[in-house]
Amino acid sequence: MDICKIQENASKCSVNTMECFMVLSTRAQKISIATLCGLFGTLCVFENSLVLYLIFSSPRTRRKPSYLFISSLALADTLASIIFVCSFVNFHVFNETVFSKEMFLLQLGGVNTTFSASLSSLLLTALDRYISISRPSEYKLLMTRRRAWIALGVLWVTCATVASLPLLGWNCCTLNTTCSELFPFVDDNYLSSWICFIVVLLGCIVYAYTHVLWRAHQHVAYMEKNQAAQGGKQNTRMRMDVMLAKTLVMVLTVLVLCWSPVLVLMIYSVFARLSNHLRKVFAFCSTLCLLNSMVNPIIYALRSKELYSSLRMVFSRFRRQPKVPEESPEAESTHKSSVIET
């Protein structure tokens, strides 16, 4: 590995030197990575596929912009888990180097696109909650299905464009510039730009979530002060805002905990040389991004009343139990909560 560190940039562009980036040296490390990727990846695909089914199987949820953003997040996490697990295990566990530079950059672009789209979908979800709490009377006028689809289109095109730049020529082989110590063929300047892109996304998410939490705190104080004077419907809406704010805070906490180690090591690699130990740590920390994609649908299933109600109906079908009639109190309660949540 020490020989790999002192090679010139030109030699680093050889396909044979991809072995320098295969930092897992023991069988135990490879088994650990394969187990983590297999476990997280399988659960991630199952959970996010279930979320997509629950959203699009109900005419009520698939028409709402907020659930369109959640479905975009679930789709991005599903694709990310499939592409990441296949490429990551193939590279670090089976040490495959038969593919070309272009094929490797294509796989890396797929991973970057899906993970970037996942974060961007979280940002749209945060902005959706931001508008619904800061301007509730204008929410339905501002956040229409057409605007939601346009936002999702811009999101995916932007993420795909940014992720495909190394394949299109912004790599250290074409430009003969400094290569990254973490990713083969990747230019350090591109890695710095991608890190800035992700940090901006995280910053916007943090700002939006902080505002939502602050407004939720105001609602709680308002309820405590005017509980006797307010009607039940208003109090129910405020309780829904508080619950949604707590859900977003949970998502934000998991997001920061899972992405911080990877981003810190990426930033450190731009300014200093990484030891073999730190590169192994980076390989294991990369699986935390997969863990984030696995945890998101769990939070939605537990915190969203509509998705949780739909999930219970799916389980009841498997148990051959009758459906809840639409006129029943439970169905009516679910319908009212969906209106309030929107």
Coordinates of C-alpha atoms in Angstrom, one line a residue:
M1 CA 0.0 0.0 0.0
D2 CA 2.9 2.4 0.7
I3 CA 4.0 2.0 -3.0
C4 CA 0.5 3.0 -4.1
K5 CA 0.7 6.2 -2.1
I6 CA 3.8 7.5 -3.9
Q7 CA 2.8 6.7 -7.5
E8 CA 2.5 9.5 -10.0
N9 CA -0.9 10.7 -11.2
A10 CA -0.4 9.2 -14.6
S11 CA 0.1 5.7 -13.1
K12 CA -2.9 6.2 -10.8
C13 CA -5.1 6.2 -13.9
S14 CA -4.2 2.7 -14.8
V15 CA -6.9 0.1 -14.1
N16 CA -4.3 -2.1 -12.4
T17 CA -3.7 0.5 -9.7
M18 CA -7.4 0.2 -8.5
E19 CA -6.0 -2.5 -6.2
C20 CA -4.4 0.4 -4.2
F21 CA -7.9 1.4 -3.2
M22 CA -8.9 -2.0 -2.0
V23 CA -8.0 -1.4 1.7
L24 CA -9.7 -4.4 3.3
S25 CA -6.8 -6.7 3.9
T26 CA -8.2 -9.4 6.2
R27 CA -10.9 -12.0 5.7
A28 CA -12.7 -10.7 8.9
Q29 CA -12.9 -7.2 7.5
K30 CA -14.3 -8.4 4.2
I31 CA -16.9 -10.6 5.9
S32 CA -17.9 -7.7 8.2
I33 CA -18.4 -5.3 5.2
A34 CA -20.3 -7.9 3.3
T35 CA -22.6 -8.7 6.2
L36 CA -23.3 -5.0 6.9
C37 CA -24.0 -4.3 3.3
G38 CA -26.2 -7.4 2.9
L39 CA -28.2 -6.6 6.0
F40 CA -28.6 -2.9 5.5
G41 CA -29.2 -3.2 1.8
T42 CA -31.8 -5.9 2.0
L43 CA -33.8 -4.1 4.7
C44 CA -33.4 -0.8 2.8
V45 CA -34.9 -2.2 -0.4
F46 CA -37.7 -4.0 1.4
E47 CA -38.7 -1.0 3.6
N48 CA -38.5 1.6 0.9
S49 CA -40.3 -0.6 -1.6
L50 CA -43.0 -1.0 1.0
V51 CA -43.3 2.8 1.5
L52 CA -43.6 3.3 -2.3
Y53 CA -46.4 0.7 -2.4
L54 CA -48.2 2.2 0.5
I55 CA -48.1 5.7 -1.1
F56 CA -49.1 4.8 -4.6
S57 CA -51.7 2.2 -3.7
S58 CA -53.8 4.9 -2.0
P59 CA -55.3 7.6 -4.3
R60 CA -55.4 9.9 -1.3
T61 CA -51.6 9.8 -0.5
R62 CA -50.3 9.7 -4.1
R63 CA -52.1 13.0 -4.8
K64 CA -50.4 14.9 -2.0
P65 CA -47.1 16.8 -2.8
S66 CA -45.7 15.9 0.6
Y67 CA -46.0 12.2 -0.2
L68 CA -44.6 12.7 -3.6
F69 CA -41.4 14.0 -2.0
I70 CA -41.4 11.1 0.4
S71 CA -41.8 8.7 -2.5
S72 CA -38.9 10.4 -4.3
L73 CA -36.8 9.8 -1.1
A74 CA -37.9 6.1 -1.0
L75 CA -37.1 5.6 -4.7
A76 CA -33.6 7.3 -4.2
D77 CA -32.9 5.2 -1.2
T78 CA -34.0 2.0 -3.0
L79 CA -31.7 2.7 -6.0
A80 CA -28.9 3.8 -3.7
S81 CA -28.9 0.6 -1.7
I82 CA -28.9 -1.6 -4.9
I83 CA -26.2 0.3 -6.7
F84 CA -24.1 0.9 -3.6
V85 CA -24.2 -2.6 -2.3
C86 CA -23.4 -4.2 -5.7
S87 CA -20.5 -1.9 -6.5
F88 CA -19.1 -1.6 -3.0
V89 CA -19.1 -5.4 -2.3
N90 CA -17.8 -6.2 -5.7
F91 CA -14.9 -3.8 -5.3
H92 CA -13.9 -4.2 -1.6
V93 CA -14.9 -7.8 -0.9
F94 CA -14.4 -9.6 -4.3
N95 CA -11.7 -7.2 -5.5
E96 CA -13.0 -7.1 -9.0
T97 CA -10.9 -4.9 -11.3
V98 CA -12.0 -6.3 -14.7
F99 CA -14.2 -3.3 -15.5
S100 CA -12.8 -0.2 -17.2
K101 CA -12.3 3.3 -15.9
E102 CA -15.5 4.4 -17.6
M103 CA -17.5 1.6 -16.0
F104 CA -16.1 2.4 -12.6
L105 CA -17.0 6.1 -12.9
L106 CA -20.4 5.1 -14.2
Q107 CA -21.0 3.1 -11.1
L108 CA -19.7 5.9 -8.9
G109 CA -21.9 8.3 -10.7
G110 CA -24.9 6.1 -9.9
V111 CA -24.1 6.0 -6.2
N112 CA -23.5 9.8 -6.1
T113 CA -26.8 10.5 -8.0
T114 CA -29.0 8.3 -5.8
F115 CA -27.5 9.5 -2.5
S116 CA -27.6 13.1 -3.6
A117 CA -31.2 12.7 -4.7
S118 CA -32.0 11.1 -1.3
L119 CA -30.6 14.2 0.5
S120 CA -32.3 16.5 -2.0
S121 CA -35.6 14.8 -1.4
L122 CA -35.2 15.3 2.3
L123 CA -34.6 19.0 1.6
L124 CA -37.9 19.2 -0.4
T125 CA -39.7 17.5 2.4
A126 CA -38.3 20.0 4.8
L127 CA -39.3 22.9 2.6
D128 CA -42.8 21.4 2.3
R129 CA -43.1 21.4 6.1
Y130 CA -41.5 24.9 6.2
I131 CA -44.2 26.3 3.9
S132 CA -47.1 24.4 5.6
I133 CA -46.2 25.8 9.0
S134 CA -45.0 29.3 8.1
R135 CA -47.8 30.0 5.5
P136 CA -50.6 27.5 6.3
S137 CA -53.4 29.5 4.7
E138 CA -51.5 29.7 1.3
Y139 CA -50.0 26.1 1.4
K140 CA -52.4 24.6 -1.1
L141 CA -51.9 27.5 -3.5
L142 CA -48.1 27.4 -3.2
M143 CA -47.5 23.7 -3.1
T144 CA -49.4 22.2 -6.0
R145 CA -48.9 18.7 -7.6
R146 CA -47.6 20.4 -10.8
R147 CA -44.9 22.4 -8.8
A148 CA -44.0 19.3 -6.8
W149 CA -43.4 17.3 -10.0
I150 CA -41.3 20.1 -11.5
A151 CA -39.3 20.4 -8.3
L152 CA -38.6 16.6 -8.4
G153 CA -37.6 16.8 -12.1
V154 CA -35.1 19.6 -11.4
L155 CA -33.8 17.6 -8.4
W156 CA -33.1 14.4 -10.2
V157 CA -31.6 16.2 -13.3
T158 CA -29.3 18.3 -11.1
C159 CA -28.1 15.3 -9.1
A160 CA -27.5 13.2 -12.2
T161 CA -25.6 16.1 -13.9
V162 CA -23.4 16.8 -10.9
A163 CA -22.6 13.0 -10.4
S164 CA -21.8 12.4 -14.1
L165 CA -19.1 15.2 -14.4
P166 CA -16.2 12.7 -13.7
L167 CA -17.5 10.4 -16.4
L168 CA -17.8 13.4 -18.8
G169 CA -14.2 14.5 -18.3
W170 CA -13.8 16.1 -14.9
N171 CA -11.4 13.4 -13.6
C172 CA -7.7 13.4 -12.8
C173 CA -6.9 11.2 -15.8
T174 CA -8.2 13.6 -18.4
L175 CA -7.0 16.7 -16.6
N176 CA -3.8 15.2 -15.3
T177 CA -4.4 16.7 -11.9
T178 CA -4.3 15.5 -8.3
C179 CA -6.2 12.2 -7.8
S180 CA -8.3 11.5 -4.7
E181 CA -6.9 9.0 -2.1
L182 CA -10.4 7.7 -1.5
F183 CA -11.8 7.1 -5.0
P184 CA -9.9 5.9 -8.1
F185 CA -9.8 8.4 -11.1
V186 CA -11.6 11.1 -9.1
D187 CA -10.1 14.6 -9.2
D188 CA -9.6 16.2 -5.8
N189 CA -11.2 19.4 -7.0
Y190 CA -14.3 17.6 -8.1
L191 CA -14.4 15.8 -4.7
S192 CA -14.2 19.2 -3.0
S193 CA -17.0 20.6 -5.1
W194 CA -19.2 17.6 -4.4
I195 CA -18.6 17.9 -0.7
C196 CA -19.6 21.6 -0.9
F197 CA -22.8 20.6 -2.8
I198 CA -23.7 18.0 0.0
V199 CA -22.8 20.4 2.8
V200 CA -25.1 23.1 1.2
L201 CA -27.9 20.6 1.1
L202 CA -27.4 19.6 4.7
G203 CA -27.2 23.3 5.7
C204 CA -30.5 24.1 4.0
I205 CA -32.1 21.0 5.6
V206 CA -30.9 22.0 9.1
Y207 CA -32.2 25.6 8.6
A208 CA -35.6 24.4 7.4
Y209 CA -35.9 21.8 10.2
T210 CA -34.8 24.3 12.8
H211 CA -37.5 26.8 11.7
V212 CA -40.1 24.0 11.8
L213 CA -39.1 23.0 15.3
W214 CA -39.2 26.7 16.4
R215 CA -42.7 27.1 15.0
A216 CA -43.8 23.9 16.7
H217 CA -42.4 25.2 20.0
Q218 CA -44.5 28.3 19.5
H219 CA -47.6 26.2 18.8
V220 CA -47.0 24.3 22.0
A221 CA -46.7 27.5 24.0
Y222 CA -49.9 28.9 22.3
M223 CA -51.9 25.7 23.1
E224 CA -50.8 25.8 26.7
K225 CA -51.9 29.4 27.0
N226 CA -55.2 29.2 25.1
Q227 CA -56.2 25.6 25.5
A228 CA -59.5 26.3 27.0
A229 CA -60.5 28.9 24.5
Q230 CA -59.5 27.0 21.3
G231 CA -61.7 24.5 19.6
G232 CA -60.8 20.8 19.2
K233 CA -60.0 21.1 15.5
Q234 CA -57.4 23.9 16.0
N235 CA -55.8 22.0 18.9
T236 CA -55.6 18.8 16.8
R237 CA -53.9 20.7 14.0
M238 CA -51.3 22.1 16.4
R239 CA -50.7 18.7 17.8
M240 CA -50.1 17.4 14.3
D241 CA -47.6 20.2 13.6
V242 CA -45.7 19.3 16.8
M243 CA -45.7 15.6 15.8
L244 CA -44.5 16.3 12.3
A245 CA -41.8 18.6 13.7
K246 CA -40.6 15.8 16.0
T247 CA -40.5 13.4 13.0
L248 CA -38.3 15.8 11.0
V249 CA -36.0 16.3 14.0
M250 CA -35.6 12.5 14.2
V251 CA -34.8 12.3 10.5
L252 CA -32.3 15.2 10.9
T253 CA -30.6 13.6 13.8
V254 CA -30.1 10.3 12.0
L255 CA -29.0 12.2 8.9
V256 CA -26.2 14.1 10.7
L257 CA -25.0 11.1 12.6
C258 CA -24.8 8.9 9.5
W259 CA -23.2 11.4 7.1
S260 CA -20.8 13.3 9.4
P261 CA -18.1 10.6 9.6
V262 CA -18.0 10.2 5.8
L263 CA -17.9 13.9 5.1
V264 CA -15.3 14.6 7.8
L265 CA -12.9 12.0 6.3
M266 CA -13.6 13.3 2.7
I267 CA -12.7 16.8 3.8
Y268 CA -9.6 15.6 5.6
S269 CA -8.5 13.7 2.5
V270 CA -8.5 16.9 0.5
F271 CA -6.0 18.6 2.8
A272 CA -3.9 15.7 4.1
R273 CA -2.8 12.2 3.3
L274 CA -4.8 9.4 4.7
S275 CA -3.2 6.4 6.4
N276 CA -4.3 2.9 5.5
H277 CA -6.2 2.7 8.8
L278 CA -8.2 5.9 8.1
R279 CA -9.1 4.5 4.6
K280 CA -10.4 1.3 6.2
V281 CA -12.4 3.5 8.7
F282 CA -13.8 5.3 5.7
A283 CA -14.9 2.1 4.0
F284 CA -16.8 1.1 7.1
C285 CA -18.3 4.6 7.7
S286 CA -19.6 4.5 4.1
T287 CA -22.1 1.8 5.2
L288 CA -23.6 4.4 7.6
C289 CA -25.0 6.2 4.5
L290 CA -26.8 2.9 3.7
L291 CA -28.0 2.8 7.4
N292 CA -29.5 6.3 6.9
S293 CA -31.5 5.1 3.9
M294 CA -32.7 2.1 5.9
V295 CA -33.8 4.2 8.9
N296 CA -35.8 6.8 7.0
P297 CA -38.8 4.6 6.1
I298 CA -38.9 3.2 9.6
I299 CA -39.4 6.7 11.0
Y300 CA -42.1 7.5 8.4
A301 CA -44.0 4.2 9.1
L302 CA -44.0 4.9 12.8
R303 CA -44.7 8.6 12.7
S304 CA -47.1 9.1 9.7
K305 CA -50.6 8.2 10.7
E306 CA -51.7 7.6 7.1
L307 CA -48.8 5.3 6.2
Y308 CA -49.2 3.5 9.5
S309 CA -52.9 3.0 8.9
S310 CA -52.2 1.7 5.3
L311 CA -49.6 -0.6 6.7
R312 CA -52.0 -2.1 9.2
M313 CA -54.6 -2.6 6.4
V314 CA -51.9 -4.5 4.4
F315 CA -51.2 -6.7 7.3
S316 CA -54.9 -7.3 7.9
R317 CA -55.2 -8.6 4.4
F318 CA -52.5 -11.1 4.9
R319 CA -54.3 -12.3 8.0
R320 CA -57.5 -12.5 6.0
Q321 CA -59.2 -10.0 8.2
P322 CA -62.1 -7.8 6.7
K323 CA -61.3 -4.3 5.7
V324 CA -62.3 -1.4 7.9
P325 CA -65.5 0.1 6.3
E326 CA -65.1 3.6 5.1
E327 CA -68.0 4.8 7.2
S328 CA -66.4 3.4 10.4
P329 CA -65.1 5.8 13.1
E330 CA -61.5 4.5 12.4
A331 CA -61.7 5.3 8.7
E332 CA -63.2 8.7 9.4
S333 CA -60.5 9.5 11.9
T334 CA -57.8 8.5 9.5
H335 CA -59.4 10.7 6.8
K336 CA -59.6 13.7 9.2
S337 CA -56.0 13.3 10.3
S338 CA -54.8 13.2 6.6
V339 CA -56.6 16.5 5.9
I340 CA -55.1 18.0 9.0
E341 CA -51.6 16.7 8.1
T342 CA -51.8 18.3 4.7

